[in-house]
Each structure stands twice: as C-alpha cells, then as structure tokens.
Short mmCIF file of C-alpha atoms in Angstrom, two decimals:
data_model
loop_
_atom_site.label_atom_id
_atom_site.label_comp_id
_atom_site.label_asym_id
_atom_site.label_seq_id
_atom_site.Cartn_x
_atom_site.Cartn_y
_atom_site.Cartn_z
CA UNK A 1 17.37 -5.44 19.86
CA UNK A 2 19.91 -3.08 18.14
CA UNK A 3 17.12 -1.00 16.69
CA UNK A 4 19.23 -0.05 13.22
CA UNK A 5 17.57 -1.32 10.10
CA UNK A 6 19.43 -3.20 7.20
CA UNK A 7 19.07 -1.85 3.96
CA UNK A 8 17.65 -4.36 1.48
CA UNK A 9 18.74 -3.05 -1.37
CA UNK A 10 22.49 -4.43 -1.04
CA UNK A 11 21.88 -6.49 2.11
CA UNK A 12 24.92 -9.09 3.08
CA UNK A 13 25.76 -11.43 5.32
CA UNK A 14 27.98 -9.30 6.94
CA UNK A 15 25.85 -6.71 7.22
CA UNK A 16 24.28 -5.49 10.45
CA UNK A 17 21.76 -7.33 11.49
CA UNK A 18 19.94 -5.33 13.72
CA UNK A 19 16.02 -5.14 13.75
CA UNK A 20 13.47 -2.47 14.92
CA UNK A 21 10.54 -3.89 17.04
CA UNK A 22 6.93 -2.67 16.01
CA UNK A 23 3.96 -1.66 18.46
CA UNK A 24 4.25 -1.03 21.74
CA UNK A 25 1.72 -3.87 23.10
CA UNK A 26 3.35 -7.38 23.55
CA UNK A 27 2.11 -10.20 21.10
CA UNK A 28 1.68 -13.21 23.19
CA UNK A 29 2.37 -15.78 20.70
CA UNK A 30 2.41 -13.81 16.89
CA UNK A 31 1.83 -16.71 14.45
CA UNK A 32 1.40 -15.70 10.52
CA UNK A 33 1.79 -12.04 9.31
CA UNK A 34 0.81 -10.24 6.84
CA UNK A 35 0.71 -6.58 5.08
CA UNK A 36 -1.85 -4.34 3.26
CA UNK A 37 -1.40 -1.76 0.44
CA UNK A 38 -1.21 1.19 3.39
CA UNK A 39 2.16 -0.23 4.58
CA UNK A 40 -0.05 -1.94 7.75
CA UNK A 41 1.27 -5.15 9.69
CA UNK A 42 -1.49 -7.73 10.77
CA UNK A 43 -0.33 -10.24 13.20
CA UNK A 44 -2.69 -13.60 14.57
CA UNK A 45 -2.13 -13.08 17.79
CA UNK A 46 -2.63 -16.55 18.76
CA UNK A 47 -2.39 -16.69 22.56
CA UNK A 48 -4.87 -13.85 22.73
CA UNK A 49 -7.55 -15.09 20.37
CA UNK A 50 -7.59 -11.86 18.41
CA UNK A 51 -5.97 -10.09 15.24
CA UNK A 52 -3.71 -7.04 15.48
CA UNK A 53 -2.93 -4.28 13.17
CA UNK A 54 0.67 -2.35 13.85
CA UNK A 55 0.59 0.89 11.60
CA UNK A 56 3.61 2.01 9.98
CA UNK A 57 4.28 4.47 12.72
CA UNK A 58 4.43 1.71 15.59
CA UNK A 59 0.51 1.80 16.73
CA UNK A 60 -1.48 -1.19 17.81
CA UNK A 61 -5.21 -1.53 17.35
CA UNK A 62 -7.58 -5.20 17.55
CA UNK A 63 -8.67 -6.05 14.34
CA UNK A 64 -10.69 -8.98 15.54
CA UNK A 65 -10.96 -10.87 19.09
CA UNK A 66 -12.76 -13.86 20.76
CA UNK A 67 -11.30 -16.23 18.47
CA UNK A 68 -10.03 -19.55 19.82
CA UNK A 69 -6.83 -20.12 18.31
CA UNK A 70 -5.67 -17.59 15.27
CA UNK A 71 -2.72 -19.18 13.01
CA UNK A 72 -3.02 -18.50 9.13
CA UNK A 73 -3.50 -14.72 8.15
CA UNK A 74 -3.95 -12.89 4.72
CA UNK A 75 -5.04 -9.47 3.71
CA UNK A 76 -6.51 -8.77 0.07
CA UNK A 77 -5.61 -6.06 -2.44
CA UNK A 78 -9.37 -4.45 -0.70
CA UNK A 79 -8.18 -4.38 2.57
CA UNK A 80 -10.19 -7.68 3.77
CA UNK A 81 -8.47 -9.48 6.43
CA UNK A 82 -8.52 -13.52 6.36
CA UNK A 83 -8.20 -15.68 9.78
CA UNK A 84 -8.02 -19.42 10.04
CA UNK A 85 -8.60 -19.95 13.88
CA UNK A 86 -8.85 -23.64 15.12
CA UNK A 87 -12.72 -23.21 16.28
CA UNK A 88 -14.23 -20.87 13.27
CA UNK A 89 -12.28 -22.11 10.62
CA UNK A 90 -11.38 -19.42 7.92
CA UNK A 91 -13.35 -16.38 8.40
CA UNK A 92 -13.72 -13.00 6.29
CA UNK A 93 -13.05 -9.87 8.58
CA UNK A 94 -14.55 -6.51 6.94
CA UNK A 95 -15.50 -2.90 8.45
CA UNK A 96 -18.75 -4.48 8.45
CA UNK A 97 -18.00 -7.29 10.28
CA UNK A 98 -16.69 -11.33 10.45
CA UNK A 99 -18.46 -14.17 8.00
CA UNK A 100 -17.36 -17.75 7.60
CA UNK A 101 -15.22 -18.50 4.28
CA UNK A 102 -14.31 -21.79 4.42
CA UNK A 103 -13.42 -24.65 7.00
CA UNK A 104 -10.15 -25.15 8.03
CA UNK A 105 -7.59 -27.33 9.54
CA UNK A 106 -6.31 -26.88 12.88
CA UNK A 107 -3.16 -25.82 11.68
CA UNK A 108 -3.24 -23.72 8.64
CA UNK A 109 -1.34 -21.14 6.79
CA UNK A 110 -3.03 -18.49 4.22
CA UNK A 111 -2.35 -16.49 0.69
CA UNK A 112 -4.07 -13.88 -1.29
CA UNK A 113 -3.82 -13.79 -4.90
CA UNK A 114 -4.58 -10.43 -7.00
CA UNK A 115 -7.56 -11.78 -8.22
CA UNK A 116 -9.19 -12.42 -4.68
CA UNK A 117 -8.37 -16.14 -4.42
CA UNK A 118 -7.48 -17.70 -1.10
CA UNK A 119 -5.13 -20.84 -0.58
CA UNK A 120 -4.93 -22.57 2.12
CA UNK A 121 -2.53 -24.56 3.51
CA UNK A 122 -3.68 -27.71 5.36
CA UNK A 123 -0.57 -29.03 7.04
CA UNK A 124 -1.54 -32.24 8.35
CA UNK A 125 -3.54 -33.43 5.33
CA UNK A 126 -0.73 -32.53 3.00
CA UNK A 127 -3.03 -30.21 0.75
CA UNK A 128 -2.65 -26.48 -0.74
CA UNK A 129 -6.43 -25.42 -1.83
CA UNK A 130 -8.02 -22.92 -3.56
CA UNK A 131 -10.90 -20.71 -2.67
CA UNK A 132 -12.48 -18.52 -5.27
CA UNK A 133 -14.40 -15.04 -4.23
CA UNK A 134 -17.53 -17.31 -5.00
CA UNK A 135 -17.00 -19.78 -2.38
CA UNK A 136 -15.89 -22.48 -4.84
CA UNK A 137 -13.19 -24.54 -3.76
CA UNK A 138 -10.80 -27.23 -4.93
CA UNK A 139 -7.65 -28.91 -4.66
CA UNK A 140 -4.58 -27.07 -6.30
CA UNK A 141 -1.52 -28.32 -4.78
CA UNK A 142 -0.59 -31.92 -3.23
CA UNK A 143 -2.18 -35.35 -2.50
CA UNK A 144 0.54 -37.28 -5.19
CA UNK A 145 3.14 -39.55 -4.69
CA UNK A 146 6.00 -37.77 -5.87
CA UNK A 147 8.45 -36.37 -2.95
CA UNK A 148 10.66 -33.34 -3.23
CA UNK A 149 12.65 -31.40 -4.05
CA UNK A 150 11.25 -32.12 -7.87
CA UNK A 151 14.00 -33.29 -9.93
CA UNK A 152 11.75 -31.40 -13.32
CA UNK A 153 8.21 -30.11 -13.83
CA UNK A 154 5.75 -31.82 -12.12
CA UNK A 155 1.78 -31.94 -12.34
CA UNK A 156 0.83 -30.23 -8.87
CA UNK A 157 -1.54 -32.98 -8.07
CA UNK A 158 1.04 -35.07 -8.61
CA UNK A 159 3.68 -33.88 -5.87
CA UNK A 160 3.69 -35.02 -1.98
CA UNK A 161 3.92 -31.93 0.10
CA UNK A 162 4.05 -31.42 3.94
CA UNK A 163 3.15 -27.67 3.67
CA UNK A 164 4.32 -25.06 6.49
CA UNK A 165 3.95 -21.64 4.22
CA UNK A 166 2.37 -20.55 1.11
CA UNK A 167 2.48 -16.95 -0.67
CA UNK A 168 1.51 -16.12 -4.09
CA UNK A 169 3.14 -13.19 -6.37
CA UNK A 170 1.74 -10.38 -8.85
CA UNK A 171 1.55 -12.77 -11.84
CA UNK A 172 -0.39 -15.74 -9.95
CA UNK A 173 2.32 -18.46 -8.87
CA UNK A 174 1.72 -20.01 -5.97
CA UNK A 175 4.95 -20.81 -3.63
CA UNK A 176 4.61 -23.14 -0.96
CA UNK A 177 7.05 -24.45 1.62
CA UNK A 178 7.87 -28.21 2.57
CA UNK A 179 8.94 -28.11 5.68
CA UNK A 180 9.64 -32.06 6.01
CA UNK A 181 12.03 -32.10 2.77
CA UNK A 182 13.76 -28.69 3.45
CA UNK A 183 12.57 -26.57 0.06
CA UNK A 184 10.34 -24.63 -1.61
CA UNK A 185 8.10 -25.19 -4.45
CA UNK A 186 6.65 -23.06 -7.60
CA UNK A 187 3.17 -23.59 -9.22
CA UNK A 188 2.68 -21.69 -12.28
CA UNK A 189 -1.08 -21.00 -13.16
CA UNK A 190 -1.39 -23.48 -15.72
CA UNK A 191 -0.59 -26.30 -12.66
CA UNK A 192 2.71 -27.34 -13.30
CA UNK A 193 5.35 -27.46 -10.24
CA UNK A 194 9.34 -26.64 -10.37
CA UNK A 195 11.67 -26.96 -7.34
CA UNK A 196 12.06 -22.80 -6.26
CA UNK A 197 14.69 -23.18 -3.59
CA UNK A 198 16.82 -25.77 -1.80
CA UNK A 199 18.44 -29.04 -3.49
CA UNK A 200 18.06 -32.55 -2.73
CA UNK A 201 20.42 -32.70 -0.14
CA UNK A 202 17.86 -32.11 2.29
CA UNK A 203 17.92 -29.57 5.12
CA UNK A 204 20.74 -27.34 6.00
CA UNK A 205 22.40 -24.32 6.31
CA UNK A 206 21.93 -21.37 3.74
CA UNK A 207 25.75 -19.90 1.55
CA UNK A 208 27.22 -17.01 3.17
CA UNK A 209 27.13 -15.26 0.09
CA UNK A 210 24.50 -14.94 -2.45
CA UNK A 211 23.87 -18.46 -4.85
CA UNK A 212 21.54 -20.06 -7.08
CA UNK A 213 18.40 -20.90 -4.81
CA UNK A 214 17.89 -23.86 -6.45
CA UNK A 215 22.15 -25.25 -5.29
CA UNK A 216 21.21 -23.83 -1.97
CA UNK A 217 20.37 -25.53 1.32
CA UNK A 218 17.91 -24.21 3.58
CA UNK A 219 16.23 -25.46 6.57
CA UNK A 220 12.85 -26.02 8.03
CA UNK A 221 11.04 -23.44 6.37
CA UNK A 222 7.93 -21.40 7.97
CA UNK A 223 5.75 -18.85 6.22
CA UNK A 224 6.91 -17.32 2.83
CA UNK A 225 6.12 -13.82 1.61
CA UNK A 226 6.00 -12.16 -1.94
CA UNK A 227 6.52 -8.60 -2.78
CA UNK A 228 5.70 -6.37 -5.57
CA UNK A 229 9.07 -6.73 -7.07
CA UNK A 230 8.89 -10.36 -7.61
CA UNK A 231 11.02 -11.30 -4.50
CA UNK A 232 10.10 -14.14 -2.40
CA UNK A 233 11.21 -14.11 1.74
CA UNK A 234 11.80 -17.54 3.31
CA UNK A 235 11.17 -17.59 7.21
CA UNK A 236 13.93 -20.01 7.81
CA UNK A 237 12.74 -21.72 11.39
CA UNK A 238 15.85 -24.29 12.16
CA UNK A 239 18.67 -21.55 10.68
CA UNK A 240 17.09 -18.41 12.24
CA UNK A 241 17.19 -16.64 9.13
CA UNK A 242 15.47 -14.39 6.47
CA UNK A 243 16.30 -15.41 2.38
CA UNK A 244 15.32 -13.69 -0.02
CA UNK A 245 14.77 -15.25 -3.37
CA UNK A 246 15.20 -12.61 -5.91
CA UNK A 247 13.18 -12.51 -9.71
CA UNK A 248 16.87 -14.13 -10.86
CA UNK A 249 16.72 -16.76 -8.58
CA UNK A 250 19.39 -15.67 -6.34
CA UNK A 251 18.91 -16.85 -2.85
CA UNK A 252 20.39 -13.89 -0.01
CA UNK A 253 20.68 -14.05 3.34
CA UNK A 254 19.17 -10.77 5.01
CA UNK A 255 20.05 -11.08 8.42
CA UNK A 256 19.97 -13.76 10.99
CA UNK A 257 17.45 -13.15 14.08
CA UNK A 258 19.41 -13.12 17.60
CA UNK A 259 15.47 -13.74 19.30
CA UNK A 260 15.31 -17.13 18.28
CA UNK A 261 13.68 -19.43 15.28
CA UNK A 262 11.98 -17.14 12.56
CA UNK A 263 8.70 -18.33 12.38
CA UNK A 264 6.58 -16.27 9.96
CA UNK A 265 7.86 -13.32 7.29
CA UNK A 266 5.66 -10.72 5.66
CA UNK A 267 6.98 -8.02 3.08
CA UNK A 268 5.29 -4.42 2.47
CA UNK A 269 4.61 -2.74 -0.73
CA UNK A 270 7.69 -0.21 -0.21
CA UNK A 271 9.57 -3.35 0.00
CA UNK A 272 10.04 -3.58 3.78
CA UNK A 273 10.51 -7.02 5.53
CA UNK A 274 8.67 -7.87 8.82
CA UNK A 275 9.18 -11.14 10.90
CA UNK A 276 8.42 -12.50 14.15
CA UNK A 277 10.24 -15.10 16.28
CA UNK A 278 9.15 -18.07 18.50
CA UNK A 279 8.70 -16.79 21.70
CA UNK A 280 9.31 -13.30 21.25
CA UNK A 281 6.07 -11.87 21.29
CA UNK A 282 6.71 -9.01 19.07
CA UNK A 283 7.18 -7.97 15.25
CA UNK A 284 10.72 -7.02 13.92
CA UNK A 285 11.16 -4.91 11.01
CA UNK A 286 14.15 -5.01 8.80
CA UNK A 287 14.02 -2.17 5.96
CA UNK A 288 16.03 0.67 5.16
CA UNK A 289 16.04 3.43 7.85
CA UNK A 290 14.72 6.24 5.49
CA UNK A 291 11.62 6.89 4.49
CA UNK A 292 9.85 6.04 1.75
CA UNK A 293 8.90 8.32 -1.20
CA UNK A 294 6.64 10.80 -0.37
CA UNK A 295 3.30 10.12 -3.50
CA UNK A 296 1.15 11.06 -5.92
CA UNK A 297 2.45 14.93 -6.22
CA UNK A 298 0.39 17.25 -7.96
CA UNK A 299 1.58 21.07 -8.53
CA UNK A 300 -1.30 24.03 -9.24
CA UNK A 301 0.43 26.97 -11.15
CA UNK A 302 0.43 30.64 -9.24
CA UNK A 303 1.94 34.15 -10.39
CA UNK A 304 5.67 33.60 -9.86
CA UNK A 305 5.38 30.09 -7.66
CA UNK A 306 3.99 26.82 -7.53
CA UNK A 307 0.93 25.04 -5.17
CA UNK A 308 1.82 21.77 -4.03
CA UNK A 309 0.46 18.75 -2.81
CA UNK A 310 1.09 15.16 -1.94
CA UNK A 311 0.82 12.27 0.08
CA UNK A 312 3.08 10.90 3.02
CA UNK A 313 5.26 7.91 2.53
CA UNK A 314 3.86 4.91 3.15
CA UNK A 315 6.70 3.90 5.22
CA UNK A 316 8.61 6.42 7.82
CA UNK A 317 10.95 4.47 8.26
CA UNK A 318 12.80 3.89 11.89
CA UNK A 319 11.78 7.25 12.90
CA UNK A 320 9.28 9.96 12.04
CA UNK A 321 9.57 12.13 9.18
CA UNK A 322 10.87 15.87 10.22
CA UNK A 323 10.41 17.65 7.32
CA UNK A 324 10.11 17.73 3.56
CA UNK A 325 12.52 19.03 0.70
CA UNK A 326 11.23 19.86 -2.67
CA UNK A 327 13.49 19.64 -5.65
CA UNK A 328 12.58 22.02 -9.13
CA UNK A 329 15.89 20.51 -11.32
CA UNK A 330 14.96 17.07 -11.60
CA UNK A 331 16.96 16.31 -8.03
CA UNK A 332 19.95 17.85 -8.77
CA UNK A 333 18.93 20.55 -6.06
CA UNK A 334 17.13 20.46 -3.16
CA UNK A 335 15.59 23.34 -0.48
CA UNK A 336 13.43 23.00 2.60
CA UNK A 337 9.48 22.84 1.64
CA UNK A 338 7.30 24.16 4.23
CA UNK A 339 4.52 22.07 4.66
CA UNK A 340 0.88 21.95 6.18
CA UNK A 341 -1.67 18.70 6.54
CA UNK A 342 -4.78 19.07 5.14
CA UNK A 343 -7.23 16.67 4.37
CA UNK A 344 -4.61 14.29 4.39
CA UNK A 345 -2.75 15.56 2.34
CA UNK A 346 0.75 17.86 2.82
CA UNK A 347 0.68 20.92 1.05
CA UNK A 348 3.33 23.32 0.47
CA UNK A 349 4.35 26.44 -2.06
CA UNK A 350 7.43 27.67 -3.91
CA UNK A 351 7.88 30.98 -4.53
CA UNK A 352 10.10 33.01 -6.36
CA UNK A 353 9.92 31.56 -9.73
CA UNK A 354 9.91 32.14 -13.09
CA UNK A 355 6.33 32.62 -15.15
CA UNK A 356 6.21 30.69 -18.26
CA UNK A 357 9.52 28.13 -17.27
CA UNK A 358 9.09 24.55 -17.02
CA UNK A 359 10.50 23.11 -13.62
CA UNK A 360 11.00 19.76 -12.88
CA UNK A 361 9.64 18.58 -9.55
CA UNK A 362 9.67 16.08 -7.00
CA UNK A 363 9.75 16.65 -3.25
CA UNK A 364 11.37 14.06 0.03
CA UNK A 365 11.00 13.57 3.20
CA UNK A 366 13.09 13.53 5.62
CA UNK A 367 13.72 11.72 9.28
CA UNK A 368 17.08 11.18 11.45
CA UNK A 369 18.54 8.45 8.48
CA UNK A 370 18.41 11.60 5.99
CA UNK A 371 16.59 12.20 2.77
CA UNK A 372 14.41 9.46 1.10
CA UNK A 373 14.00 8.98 -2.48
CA UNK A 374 12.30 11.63 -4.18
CA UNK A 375 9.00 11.27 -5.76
CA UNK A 376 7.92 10.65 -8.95
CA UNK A 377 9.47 13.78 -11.08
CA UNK A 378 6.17 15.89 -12.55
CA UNK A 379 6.69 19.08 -14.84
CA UNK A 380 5.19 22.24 -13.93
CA UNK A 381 4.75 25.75 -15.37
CA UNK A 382 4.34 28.77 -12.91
CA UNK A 383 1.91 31.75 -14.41
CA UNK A 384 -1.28 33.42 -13.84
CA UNK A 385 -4.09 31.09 -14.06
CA UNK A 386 -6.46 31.79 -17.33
CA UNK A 387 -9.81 32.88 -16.26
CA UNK A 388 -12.50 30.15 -16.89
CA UNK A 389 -14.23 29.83 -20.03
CA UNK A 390 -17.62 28.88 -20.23
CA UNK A 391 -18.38 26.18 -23.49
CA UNK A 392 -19.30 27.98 -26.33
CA UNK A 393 -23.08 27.61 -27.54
CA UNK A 394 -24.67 28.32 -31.23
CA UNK A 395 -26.64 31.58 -31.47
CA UNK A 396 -28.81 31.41 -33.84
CA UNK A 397 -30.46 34.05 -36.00
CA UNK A 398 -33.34 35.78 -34.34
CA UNK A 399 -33.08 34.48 -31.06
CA UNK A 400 -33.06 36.81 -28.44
CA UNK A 401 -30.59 36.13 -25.52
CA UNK A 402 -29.85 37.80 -21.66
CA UNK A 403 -26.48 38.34 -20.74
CA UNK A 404 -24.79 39.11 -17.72
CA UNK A 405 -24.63 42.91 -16.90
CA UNK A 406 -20.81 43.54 -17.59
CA UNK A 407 -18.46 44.82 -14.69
CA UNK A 408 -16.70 48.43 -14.92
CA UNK A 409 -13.62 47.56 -17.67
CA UNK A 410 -15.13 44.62 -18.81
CA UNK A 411 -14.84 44.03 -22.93
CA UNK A 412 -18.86 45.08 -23.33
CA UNK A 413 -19.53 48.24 -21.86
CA UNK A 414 -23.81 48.13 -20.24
CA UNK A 415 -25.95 50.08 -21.75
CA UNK A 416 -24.84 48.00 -25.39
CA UNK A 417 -26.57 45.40 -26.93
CA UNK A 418 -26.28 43.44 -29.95
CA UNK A 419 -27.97 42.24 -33.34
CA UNK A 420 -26.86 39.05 -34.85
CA UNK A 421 -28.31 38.48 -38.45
CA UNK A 422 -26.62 35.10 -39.24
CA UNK A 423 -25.48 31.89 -37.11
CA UNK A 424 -23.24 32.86 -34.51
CA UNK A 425 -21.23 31.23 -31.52
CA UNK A 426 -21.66 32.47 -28.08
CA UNK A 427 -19.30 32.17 -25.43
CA UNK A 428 -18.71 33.67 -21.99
CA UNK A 429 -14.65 34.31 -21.00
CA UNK A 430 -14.65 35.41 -17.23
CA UNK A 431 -17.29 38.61 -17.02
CA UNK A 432 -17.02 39.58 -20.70
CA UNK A 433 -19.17 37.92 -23.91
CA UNK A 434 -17.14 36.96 -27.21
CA UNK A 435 -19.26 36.51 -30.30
CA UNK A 436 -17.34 34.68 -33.05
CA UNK A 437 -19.26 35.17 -36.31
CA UNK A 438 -19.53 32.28 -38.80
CA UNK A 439 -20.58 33.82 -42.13
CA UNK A 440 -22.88 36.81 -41.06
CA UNK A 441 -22.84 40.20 -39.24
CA UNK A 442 -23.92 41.61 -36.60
CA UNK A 443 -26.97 44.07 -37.77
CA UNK A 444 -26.32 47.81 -37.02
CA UNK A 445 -23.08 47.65 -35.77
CA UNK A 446 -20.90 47.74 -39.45
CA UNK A 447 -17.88 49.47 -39.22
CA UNK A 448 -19.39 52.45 -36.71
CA UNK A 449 -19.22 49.89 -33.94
CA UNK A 450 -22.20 48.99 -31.11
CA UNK A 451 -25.18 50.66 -31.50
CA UNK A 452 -25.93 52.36 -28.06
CA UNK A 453 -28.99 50.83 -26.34
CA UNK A 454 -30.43 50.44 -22.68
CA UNK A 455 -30.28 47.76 -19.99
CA UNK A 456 -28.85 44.19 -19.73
CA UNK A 457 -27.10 43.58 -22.89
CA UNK A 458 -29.00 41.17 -24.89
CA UNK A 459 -28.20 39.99 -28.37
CA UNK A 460 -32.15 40.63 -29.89
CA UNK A 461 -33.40 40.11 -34.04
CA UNK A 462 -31.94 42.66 -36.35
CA UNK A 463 -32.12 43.58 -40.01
CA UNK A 464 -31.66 41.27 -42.78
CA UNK A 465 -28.77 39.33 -42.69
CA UNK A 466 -25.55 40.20 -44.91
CA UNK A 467 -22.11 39.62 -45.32
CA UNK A 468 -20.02 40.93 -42.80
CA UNK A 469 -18.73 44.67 -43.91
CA UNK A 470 -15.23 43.76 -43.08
CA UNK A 471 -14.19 40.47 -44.57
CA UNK A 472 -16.73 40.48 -47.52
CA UNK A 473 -16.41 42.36 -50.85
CA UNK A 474 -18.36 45.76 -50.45
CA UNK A 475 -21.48 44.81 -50.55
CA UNK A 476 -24.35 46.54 -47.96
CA UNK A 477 -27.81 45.27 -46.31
CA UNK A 478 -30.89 46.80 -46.60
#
C-alpha cells in the first residue's frame, strides 16, 4: 500500500493511486460496507461472523458477533446498523440490542433511504424489495421480462435484473447494479427505471478520461454507494476500479486497486471513499489527505477578545490533526489558536482585539497534508458582556413589593424606598431596580428626589396619584 490519499475533488486517471488502510485488526473476508453520519466505517466481517466499526482515526471495535455468515450491511441516518447474515436473515442492531427485520436470501446486499426504508437485494431471485420502518414489505424493483441496459424508461416491475449492489441517494432513487449485463440502473420514486451507467455493449473496460456514464463500459459491478453530494461510487469487481458517477452524469475513474477485484464501496459524509478488495482482508480509504472542516463554531464575546468553541472534523484525514488556526478576516489571514478539549468540544480564545468591531471567523485544523478548509465563516463582536436583565413585571398601584438590598454604588442607595401612585413597570438590571413610569408618579419623591426611609427598599402605597411633576403641566397632588 502506498499510504498517500487521492484527492477527489479533481481525481484522474493518472493520478496516484495510492490508498490508506483502516484499523489495525485484519478483516478476514470484509463483504459490504457502509458509513454513518460520525464519519464511522462498518464492515460484515464475513469469515468472522461479526460486524466491525473502524473510527475515523483507524480504531476497531465489534459491533455485533455470533452471526453465521454476514454479507449485506446498512447504517441509518439514527445510527442503526442493518445485517443480512445467511442464518438470521436481516436483523436490526441498536445500543439496546439485535431484533429480526426481515428474512433474507443467502446472498444479499442492503440500502438505507432517508426516510428509514430498507432494500434489499436478493441476488438469486432477481428482486430489489422494500422494507418500511413498520415492517411492511413489497416488491420495488425486478421480476419483468425486460433485460438491460434499458433502451428508455421502464416500469421497475417490468425490468429483469440480476442484482449485485444497491444504494439509494438524498432525494429517494434507488440505484442498483446488474452484474450479469454490465450496468447500472435508476429508479425514481414514482417507479420508473432509466439506464444510470454502462451501454449495451455489455461488459468492459471503463474511458481513461472522464465520459458520459451512460456511453461508458463498465464491468461486473459489486456494491454501489451514494453520497451527500449526489455522487454515486461503482465497485467495479472484473476492472479493479472505483467510478464515480457525478450529479452530471459524468462517469470518473478514481483509482484502480493494486490488491485485487474491488468488491464493495462505501462513501462518508465529508465525501471520503472507502473500499475493500477480495482477499485483502482490510478497508482502503481514498480521500484527500487533509482534514476535514473543523464544525459548528460558536464565538462568546469578552473585553478585548473572543471565546471560542467547536467541534473536530469529522474526518482527520491520513494523519492526526496537530493543531488548529483561527482566521478573524474571512480567511484571508490565519494565526495559531490554542486549543483545549472539553466536553467534547475544542475551545480556544483570541485576544487582543478590538471592542465594538465585527470580525469574521472561522478556524482549521491542521495535520502533516497542511491546513483543511476552514469552517463555516460566523461574525462576532468583542465587548463587555451586558449584565443580565431580569423581564420586566407591572407594578401596580398600591401594591407593596420587597426588593433586593442594593450593593455599595449600586443605582438605589438602602435605607430608600419608594411610593408608586399609578401603574408602573418593574424591572431588575444586575443589582440595581429601574422603575419606568407609565402615566403616574412616584408619591413623595417630586422633584426633591427619594424620600429617606429605613430597611430593604420596598416600593409601599403612597398619596393620591397625580401626574408626574416633570413631564405634566404644573399641576400638584394633595
């Protein structure tokens, strides 16, 4: 293994087409993989009887074990892994435990949609179902007469399908994989099927350079994958490949595998690419070499600096992360962020700054390959923080009320109180109390101020009620 990573973003067929092996234990026979939201890699470890999970940062842990014969694998939007294992059939793996879903075929192949449907794949039958959260299933792909690759749209029913993969994207189509006629198929959500990649020449060898998928040859297909950009990742068995299928329909090779025939292909939500070969035993990554943006950054204004905090990447890439810049211009500049973990989260301040200036921020981490892309830009003003204000409350007219005793400097001096002979608002602002007068006055004070009194300041009944001496014509209470 050359353990360098090709960048997907431009990837070629020139490019290198090294790959980084994941987890440290060996995978005696890795059949379907798959990926959840945290950036984790399942694998059904099929000479094993068990599951594995390979975290971003290269550890191994057993999902599930004791099964007979694990092939098909899917992981929900929740986090709920899905095993179809020749004995059990498919099987629902939570924190809580492992429940029966469905029956399966001995050799099956799984998908997740967003809404918490599962297809599965029955290869020797020839059928794609569908299995809703409620345990209802039916029949949403195959059992027709018509072969492939589909010269037009098709009714799903209608086709004839030997199906070796299926995925499903963001929007609900379901992509499955004929491994007999050398293509893959699209099925919209209203049923109707359209050739997705390969061309009725049959099996062969994918175009150097990028082409239409659907003037492309390809070969025996295994798994497919979807990410969250709309690309679709063909495990290309008989040319030892990864394709790519972008949103355009632009089939790209990503890099050949030197381990042998690509059997299954997963894709993370960072838009990493995993696959595993026959007889390898382990998982390959292939995905740029940075990191990952760093997420969901929040910044808490101080005198003169800001309070920050964020989550890790969800990918490392190749290596760990090192460090972390911070950026206050929008990424035009960038200095070192000291950092410390807590809670799970990094946090980190700036100093130095400006009260009262808006700063645009974003932070990066860093490993060996450099900086990653920089978070999601947030604004942020530095300055004091305003004490807390409690909700003002009406005050009504001869209602007395206890206040807090008021500190040394505070905007009531103890020893005060106050008469309020109309409707007023009260409202604490840190240790002092505001009063804002609606239409009345406050008995006894006038224009000479508070009237001295004793103890906890209280605001108590007072004389008749008047027009306040200050904003009113001149015009005096009893």
């Amino acid at each position: 293994m050359a353990g360098t990573a090709l960048g997907l973003g431009t990837p070629t067929a020139a490019a290198d087409p090294g790959a980084s092996p994941l987890g440290a234990a060996p995978l005696g026979d890795p059949r379907q993989l798959a990926t959840d939201l945290a950036g984790n890699v399942y694998a059904a470890d099929r000479d094993h009887g068990r599951v594995v999970r390979i975290s971003p940062g290269g550890e191994t842990s057993t999902v599930a074990d004791g099964l007979d014969a694990p092939d098909g694998l899917a992981v929900d939007g929740a986090g709920t892994v899905y095993v179809a294992d020749r004995a059990a059939g498919v099987s629902r793996i939570t924190a809580t435990g492992r429940s029966a879903v469905a029956p399966a075929p001995a050799d099956a192949a799984l998908a997740v949609d967003p809404g918490g449907n599962l297809y599965v794949a029955d290869r020797d039958a020839g059928l794609v179902w569908r299995v809703t959260p409620a345990g209802v299933r039916s029949l949403v792909l195959g059992g027709g007469a018509t072969p492939g690759p589909l010269t037009g749209p098709t009714p799903a029913l209608d086709v004839r399908i030997d199906p070796s993969g299926v995925t499903v994207d963001g929007v609900g189509n379901l992509y499955a994989a004929d491994r007999s006629a050398c293509y893959v198929l699209k099925v919209d959500p209203a049923g109707t099927a359209t050739t997705y990649a390969g061309r009725a020449a049959g099996c062969g060898a994918p175009p150097e350079a990028p082409a239409r998928a659907t003037s492309a040859s390809v070969g025996r297909i295994g798994h497919l994958a979807a990410d969250p950009a709309g690309n679709v990742y063909l495990a290309d068995r008989s040319n030892r490949t990864v394709e790519r299928v972008g949103p355009d329909g632009t089939l790209t090779v990503l890099a050949p595998s030197p381990l042998g025939p690509v059997s299954s292909v997963t894709a993370g939500p960072t838009g990493v690419v995993y696959f595993t070969a026959d007889g390898d035993g382990s998982v390959s990554r292939l995905g740029p070499a940075a990191a990952s943006p760093p997420r969901d950054l929040r910044a808490t204004p101080r005198d003169r600096a800001l309070a920050l905090s964020f989550l890790p990447p969800l990918d490392p890439g190749l290596t760990p992360v090192t460090s972390y810049d911070v950026s206050l211009d929008g990424a035009q500049t960038w200095r070192t962020l000291s950092t410390t973990v807590s809670s799970g989260r990094l946090t980190g301040t700036v100093a130095g700054l400006r009260n009262g200036v808006q700063y645009s921020v974003l932070v990066a981490a860093r490993n060996t390959a450099g900086r990653s892309p920089g978070s999601a830009i947030i604004p942020a003003v530095p300055g004091v923080p305003a004490p807390a204000t409690a909700a003002a409350r009406p005050l009504a007219a001869g209602r007395e009320l206890d206040t807090p005793a008021a500190p040394a400097g505070a905007p009531h001096a103890p020893g005060h109180s106050l008469a309020v002979t109309g409707p007023a608002t009260l409202a604490l602002a840190g240790a002092g109390l505001a009063l804002l007068i609606t239409g009345a006055r406050l008995a006894g004070v006038g224009r000479a101020g508070l009237r001295p009194g004793s103890g906890t300041p209280r605001c108590r009944r007072g004389a008749a009620a008047g027009p306040d001496p200050d904003t009113a014509p001149a015009r005096r209470a009893g």
